[in-house]
Amino acid sequence: MPRSVLVSGGCGFIGSHLVDRLLRRDDLEALVVVDNLWTGLRDNIAHIDDPRFSLRVGDVESFTDSGHFDEIIHLASPASPAWYRREPARTIKANIGGALNLLPLLRPGGRFCFASTSEVYGDPLVSPQPESYRGSVDCTGPRASYDESKRCTEALLFEEQRVSGLDVRVVRLFNTYGPRTRIDDGRAVSNFICQALTTGILTVYGDGSQSRSWGYVDDIVDGLERFFWRDSISHRGPLNIGNNREVSVLDIAKFVCSLVPGSRIEHHAPAPQDPTNRCPDLTLARQVLPGWEAATSYQEGFQRTFEWFRQQIAAGGEAAPKA
Ligand code: NAD
Ligand code: UDP
C-alpha cells in the first residue's frame, strides 16, 4: 500500500537527502515536509519537482494537519553543537515537543521513526559502543540540551511502544557529513573543507587526538531508508547507523589540508566536554539490515564533499565557516 509520509526537518542536511531517496519510491503516495528553516535551507529541496511533495514552513512542535500519516519521520533538530548550544530551549522543544505534537498525527497502526544520536552515549567509556551501552552523559553539561532531549524522546517512544504497542523505529546516527551541510554549520568536516577553501587555516580544537567515525551521507540515508521503510523488520531500535572506521580529528584535518596545497592547521582551545571517542558497534545493524554497510571511505567521501563545497563557494555561497 502506498504510504503518506511526514518528514520533520526535511530541509536539513540529512532530511533533504532522505526526502530525495523516498521520492524515488513507487510505494509513496504523498510526502509532507515540516521545517522552520532554522538550520535547514530551502535550497536543499529547491530541485524537487514531484506532485507528491509539499513543504509546510513552521515549527514541528505546533504543526497541525487535518489528516493522518502512515509514517512519521522525526528529524527536526539542529545537530551541530555550534547551533544547539546557542538555543537549548529551542533544541529541546524541537526534539521532545516535536515528538509529542506529531504522535497524534499518526494513523492507527502507523509507524513513528526517530533520528536519535550517538551523543546518547556521551563521552563513552566503552568502544565501540553497542546499543546496550547506557552512556556517560552529563545532564548539566554544555551538550545536555541535545543529548538529553534525544534520550528523553527515545524514552517517550519506547514507553509508548510498551504501553500502547506503537510501531517505532529509532536510529542512533553517528557523525554524518556530505553535500548540503550549511557552510556555517560549524561541524568538523564542513568547517575544515570550507576553511581550506577560503582562509586556508583549519581550526582544530585541542590537540585533535579525539576521534569520530565519519559516515558519508549516501550510506547513512541508505541505512535509514531500509530501516524506516521495511515492514519485515521486527527490531524497533535503537539501532546504531554509522561508519565504524574511527579516525582522529587531527588526521581528517591533515587529509583536508592535503587537498589544498598551502592550507595549514591551527590549534584552538578544546571544546568543552568534547567526547574523546565515538565508534558504532554495528553487530546489530548487520543482523537487522543484511547487506547494508557504510562502505564509503572518508577519503572518497571527503573528496566528493570538497567538490560540492568548492562549487558552492565559487557560486558565491556565504564563505564564513564558524570557528
Ligand atoms: P540539520 O540541522 O541540517 O537539519 C535539521 C532540520 O530540522 C533543519 O532543516 C531545521 O531547520 C529543522 N528544524 C530544527 N528545529 C525545528 C523545529 N522546531 N521545527 C521544524 N523544523 C526544525 O541537521 P542534520 O545533520 O540533517 O540532522 C538531522 C537529524 O539527524 C537531527 O535530528 C539530528 O539530531 C540527527 N543526527 C544527525 C547527525 C549528523 O551527524 N548529521 C548525527 C546524529 C544525529
Ligand atoms: N572540531 C574541530 N574543529 C572544528 C569543528 C569541530 O576540531 O572546526 C572537532 C570537535 O571539537 C570534535 C570533532 O571535531 O572533537 C567533531 O565535531 P563535530 O562538531 O563535527 O561533531 P560532534 O562534536 O557533535 O561529534
XYZ file of C-alpha atoms and ligand atoms in Angstrom:
392
model
C 0.000 0.000 0.000
C 1.422 3.437 -0.916
C 2.178 5.452 2.181
C 1.620 9.062 3.146
C 4.676 10.283 4.998
C 5.559 13.287 7.112
C 9.238 14.223 7.450
C 10.095 16.842 10.058
C 13.389 18.600 9.344
C 13.276 17.658 5.669
C 15.029 20.863 4.545
C 18.087 19.959 6.575
C 21.229 18.165 5.537
C 20.229 14.529 6.154
C 16.499 15.183 5.816
C 16.777 16.530 2.283
C 18.792 13.504 1.157
C 16.243 11.185 2.743
C 13.390 13.045 1.031
C 15.121 12.581 -2.331
C 15.520 8.891 -1.588
C 11.875 8.384 -0.578
C 10.597 10.251 -3.631
C 12.253 7.605 -5.802
C 9.827 5.048 -4.376
C 6.669 3.951 -6.190
C 5.045 2.926 -2.921
C 4.987 6.508 -1.632
C 1.699 8.364 -2.009
C 2.494 11.764 -0.501
C 5.397 13.334 1.333
C 4.932 16.402 3.504
C 7.951 18.171 4.995
C 7.556 20.391 8.034
C 10.578 22.593 8.632
C 11.032 26.023 10.211
C 14.262 26.685 8.241
C 16.237 27.238 11.452
C 19.273 25.254 10.337
C 17.801 23.933 7.093
C 17.685 25.646 3.725
C 15.026 25.925 1.045
C 17.816 25.407 -1.462
C 18.200 21.819 -0.246
C 14.798 20.921 -1.664
C 14.570 23.518 -4.466
C 15.297 20.878 -7.109
C 12.240 18.762 -6.196
C 9.535 18.724 -8.822
C 7.198 15.955 -7.735
C 3.446 16.406 -7.248
C 3.543 14.099 -4.234
C 5.809 16.544 -2.357
C 4.813 19.550 -0.281
C 6.599 21.823 2.189
C 4.980 23.367 5.255
C 7.189 26.018 6.796
C 6.748 26.136 10.572
C 7.696 24.695 13.930
C 7.253 20.959 14.335
C 6.083 21.429 17.923
C 2.986 23.331 16.768
C 2.414 21.710 13.367
C -1.178 20.724 12.643
C -2.789 18.851 9.795
C -6.327 17.742 9.082
C -5.207 14.270 8.032
C -3.179 11.429 9.470
C 0.071 9.940 8.194
C 1.060 6.310 7.649
C 4.623 7.079 8.635
C 6.196 9.989 10.503
C 9.942 10.520 10.372
C 11.053 12.989 13.040
C 14.397 14.573 12.185
C 13.749 18.179 13.232
C 16.604 19.278 15.481
C 19.890 21.011 14.930
C 22.756 18.526 15.029
C 25.680 20.932 15.147
C 26.966 21.793 18.635
C 27.588 25.367 17.459
C 23.866 25.759 16.755
C 22.188 23.736 19.514
C 24.371 25.214 22.235
C 23.183 28.721 21.306
C 19.491 27.819 21.710
C 18.993 24.992 24.205
C 15.267 25.571 24.837
C 14.545 25.561 21.117
C 16.551 22.346 20.704
C 14.620 20.614 23.476
C 11.304 21.823 22.026
C 12.185 20.546 18.549
C 13.020 17.051 19.769
C 10.635 16.363 22.642
C 7.922 18.919 21.813
C 8.081 17.807 18.192
C 7.619 14.132 19.048
C 4.751 14.850 21.461
C 2.998 17.010 18.881
C 3.470 14.604 15.980
C 2.372 11.391 17.708
C -1.380 12.137 17.435
C -0.918 12.757 13.687
C -0.073 9.116 13.104
C -2.876 6.963 11.753
C -3.732 3.969 13.989
C -1.144 1.295 13.261
C 1.219 3.814 11.634
C 4.955 3.961 12.209
C 6.914 6.629 14.087
C 10.599 6.888 13.138
C 13.106 8.984 15.043
C 16.705 10.071 14.454
C 18.458 9.841 17.778
C 22.201 10.181 18.071
C 25.445 8.633 19.220
C 25.501 11.577 21.635
C 23.269 9.488 23.904
C 26.498 7.608 24.731
C 28.077 10.873 25.941
C 31.831 10.556 26.389
C 31.803 6.768 26.095
C 33.785 4.537 28.404
C 33.485 1.524 26.081
C 34.482 1.308 22.440
C 32.949 0.532 20.039
C 29.558 1.440 21.509
C 26.821 -1.212 21.287
C 23.184 -0.140 21.620
C 23.118 -1.785 25.057
C 25.702 0.694 26.401
C 23.836 3.144 28.605
C 26.194 6.028 28.137
C 28.153 8.544 30.110
C 26.218 11.777 29.765
C 26.245 14.921 31.917
C 22.738 16.353 32.172
C 24.206 19.673 33.373
C 26.887 19.854 30.679
C 27.171 22.066 27.586
C 25.776 19.406 25.241
C 22.876 18.471 27.511
C 20.053 20.178 25.607
C 20.822 17.926 22.683
C 21.904 14.679 24.393
C 19.155 14.714 26.962
C 16.369 15.715 24.602
C 17.350 12.812 22.347
C 17.412 10.479 25.344
C 14.032 11.727 26.579
C 12.473 11.381 23.127
C 13.764 7.810 22.937
C 12.216 7.220 26.355
C 8.881 8.633 25.198
C 8.784 6.434 22.112
C 9.851 3.190 23.761
C 7.375 3.773 26.601
C 4.590 4.428 24.065
C 5.552 1.211 22.365
C 5.351 -0.614 25.699
C 2.005 0.777 26.833
C 0.179 1.139 23.515
C 2.086 -1.053 21.047
C 3.210 1.938 18.977
C 5.272 0.882 15.934
C 8.528 2.775 16.485
C 11.879 2.735 14.693
C 14.718 4.561 16.423
C 18.193 5.013 14.970
C 21.257 6.396 16.679
C 23.191 8.215 13.981
C 26.935 8.709 14.236
C 28.800 11.671 12.708
C 27.478 12.160 9.198
C 28.885 14.526 6.583
C 28.384 15.348 2.920
C 26.917 17.804 0.430
C 24.154 20.169 1.666
C 25.724 20.812 5.028
C 25.497 24.547 5.661
C 28.715 26.449 5.089
C 28.228 27.986 8.549
C 27.134 24.676 10.132
C 30.196 24.566 12.373
C 30.873 20.833 12.396
C 34.319 19.445 11.713
C 34.139 18.193 8.127
C 32.308 21.180 6.654
C 34.419 23.606 8.695
C 37.709 22.062 7.608
C 36.747 21.927 3.942
C 35.355 25.477 3.857
C 38.312 26.797 5.823
C 40.757 25.109 3.440
C 38.908 26.668 0.507
C 38.743 30.174 2.000
C 41.136 31.235 4.774
C 43.487 28.272 4.407
C 43.553 27.849 8.208
C 41.853 24.794 9.730
C 40.793 25.212 13.356
C 41.429 22.015 15.323
C 40.013 22.190 18.854
C 42.531 20.828 21.331
C 45.300 18.519 20.126
C 42.994 16.733 17.665
C 43.513 13.292 19.203
C 39.770 12.968 19.856
C 38.184 10.612 17.347
C 34.919 10.180 15.487
C 33.592 7.694 12.935
C 32.753 9.706 9.848
C 29.837 8.458 7.749
C 29.101 9.623 4.218
C 25.503 10.798 3.876
C 24.522 8.465 0.999
C 25.472 5.413 3.069
C 23.667 6.689 6.131
C 20.493 7.545 4.214
C 20.597 4.093 2.642
C 20.532 2.626 6.152
C 17.692 4.951 7.181
C 15.540 4.073 4.194
C 15.966 0.351 4.779
C 15.230 0.543 8.490
C 12.372 3.036 8.386
C 10.555 1.592 5.390
C 10.751 -2.198 5.566
C 7.756 -3.898 7.165
C 9.568 -7.212 7.556
C 11.863 -5.845 10.275
C 10.761 -6.732 13.790
C 13.529 -4.867 15.625
C 12.315 -1.432 16.753
C 15.654 0.001 17.786
C 17.649 1.631 18.996
C 19.891 0.824 16.066
C 23.356 2.285 15.509
C 23.823 3.636 11.990
C 27.216 4.952 11.025
C 30.613 4.226 9.605
C 32.735 2.231 12.039
C 36.132 3.393 10.869
C 37.305 5.637 13.691
C 39.696 8.430 12.693
C 41.114 11.265 14.790
C 40.145 14.873 14.172
C 43.785 15.718 13.502
C 44.024 13.040 10.809
C 40.965 14.274 8.963
C 42.225 17.859 9.197
C 45.536 16.721 7.719
C 43.714 14.929 4.933
C 41.726 18.058 4.057
C 44.975 20.072 4.104
C 46.379 17.644 1.557
C 43.554 18.644 -0.822
C 44.555 22.329 -0.767
C 48.281 22.999 -1.002
C 49.285 25.803 1.356
C 46.477 25.262 3.871
C 47.503 24.600 7.452
C 46.229 23.592 10.876
C 45.879 25.939 13.831
C 45.124 24.510 17.278
C 42.450 26.289 19.314
C 41.197 25.735 22.878
C 39.472 22.354 23.333
C 35.689 22.374 23.038
C 34.075 21.964 26.486
C 33.278 18.338 27.361
C 34.274 17.230 23.880
C 33.771 13.441 23.717
C 37.160 11.749 23.350
C 35.941 8.971 21.045
C 32.921 7.692 19.159
C 32.583 4.483 17.171
C 29.480 2.406 16.461
C 29.294 -1.287 17.171
C 27.448 -2.389 14.024
C 26.791 -6.013 15.020
C 23.073 -5.385 15.405
C 22.840 -3.258 12.250
C 24.342 -6.102 10.224
C 21.708 -8.509 11.575
C 18.751 -6.156 11.146
C 19.819 -4.703 7.778
C 21.655 -7.512 5.984
C 23.682 -6.186 3.058
C 23.834 -2.630 4.377
C 27.175 -1.083 5.213
C 28.679 2.382 5.279
C 31.268 1.482 2.678
C 32.446 4.932 1.557
C 35.920 5.667 2.893
C 36.402 9.070 4.449
C 38.953 9.889 1.754
C 36.399 9.245 -1.002
C 33.522 10.926 0.828
C 35.626 13.966 1.689
C 36.666 14.369 -1.959
C 33.016 14.396 -3.049
C 32.052 16.802 -0.274
C 35.035 19.002 -1.064
C 33.969 19.247 -4.695
C 30.425 20.212 -3.682
C 31.640 22.964 -1.335
C 34.108 24.170 -3.933
C 31.232 24.720 -6.354
C 29.051 26.372 -3.686
C 31.766 28.808 -2.743
C 32.630 29.511 -6.378
C 28.939 30.256 -6.976
C 29.018 32.881 -4.228
C 27.797 30.893 -1.219
C 28.420 32.533 2.138
C 32.075 31.748 2.854
C 32.040 32.040 6.619
C 32.649 28.759 8.383
C 32.089 29.067 12.140
C 35.274 28.676 14.181
P 20.255 19.869 10.162
O 20.439 20.953 11.162
O 20.881 20.038 8.836
O 18.715 19.591 9.908
C 17.744 19.748 10.889
C 16.492 20.307 10.242
O 15.476 20.447 11.249
C 16.702 21.698 9.638
O 16.132 21.744 8.351
C 15.991 22.623 10.612
O 15.559 23.818 10.016
C 14.873 21.731 11.095
N 14.333 22.108 12.397
C 15.011 22.292 13.556
N 14.155 22.599 14.544
C 12.911 22.598 14.005
C 11.630 22.836 14.521
N 11.424 23.153 15.806
N 10.582 22.756 13.689
C 10.745 22.435 12.377
N 11.954 22.199 11.824
C 13.021 22.288 12.647
O 20.751 18.542 10.878
P 21.078 17.126 10.244
O 22.528 16.927 10.328
O 20.391 16.976 8.943
O 20.401 16.167 11.318
C 19.092 15.635 11.096
C 18.698 14.780 12.286
O 19.645 13.729 12.459
C 18.651 15.541 13.599
O 17.586 15.066 14.374
C 19.956 15.191 14.256
O 19.889 15.259 15.653
C 20.166 13.754 13.771
N 21.582 13.394 13.784
C 22.448 13.940 12.877
C 23.791 13.604 12.922
C 24.796 14.172 11.953
O 25.990 13.865 12.068
N 24.404 14.970 10.977
C 24.259 12.723 13.900
C 23.352 12.214 14.820
C 22.010 12.545 14.740
N 36.149 20.144 15.683
C 37.333 20.832 15.458
N 37.289 21.964 14.701
C 36.153 22.442 14.150
C 34.938 21.738 14.385
C 34.975 20.601 15.167
O 38.406 20.426 15.933
O 36.214 23.471 13.457
C 36.190 18.912 16.491
C 35.250 18.913 17.677
O 35.867 19.513 18.795
C 35.014 17.417 17.857
C 35.074 16.872 16.434
O 35.774 17.846 15.672
O 36.062 16.841 18.608
C 33.715 16.624 15.839
O 32.975 17.796 16.000
P 31.561 18.000 15.311
O 31.058 19.339 15.746
O 31.682 17.734 13.864
O 30.668 16.828 15.889
P 30.424 16.279 17.395
O 31.287 17.007 18.345
O 28.995 16.541 17.644
O 30.778 14.852 17.303
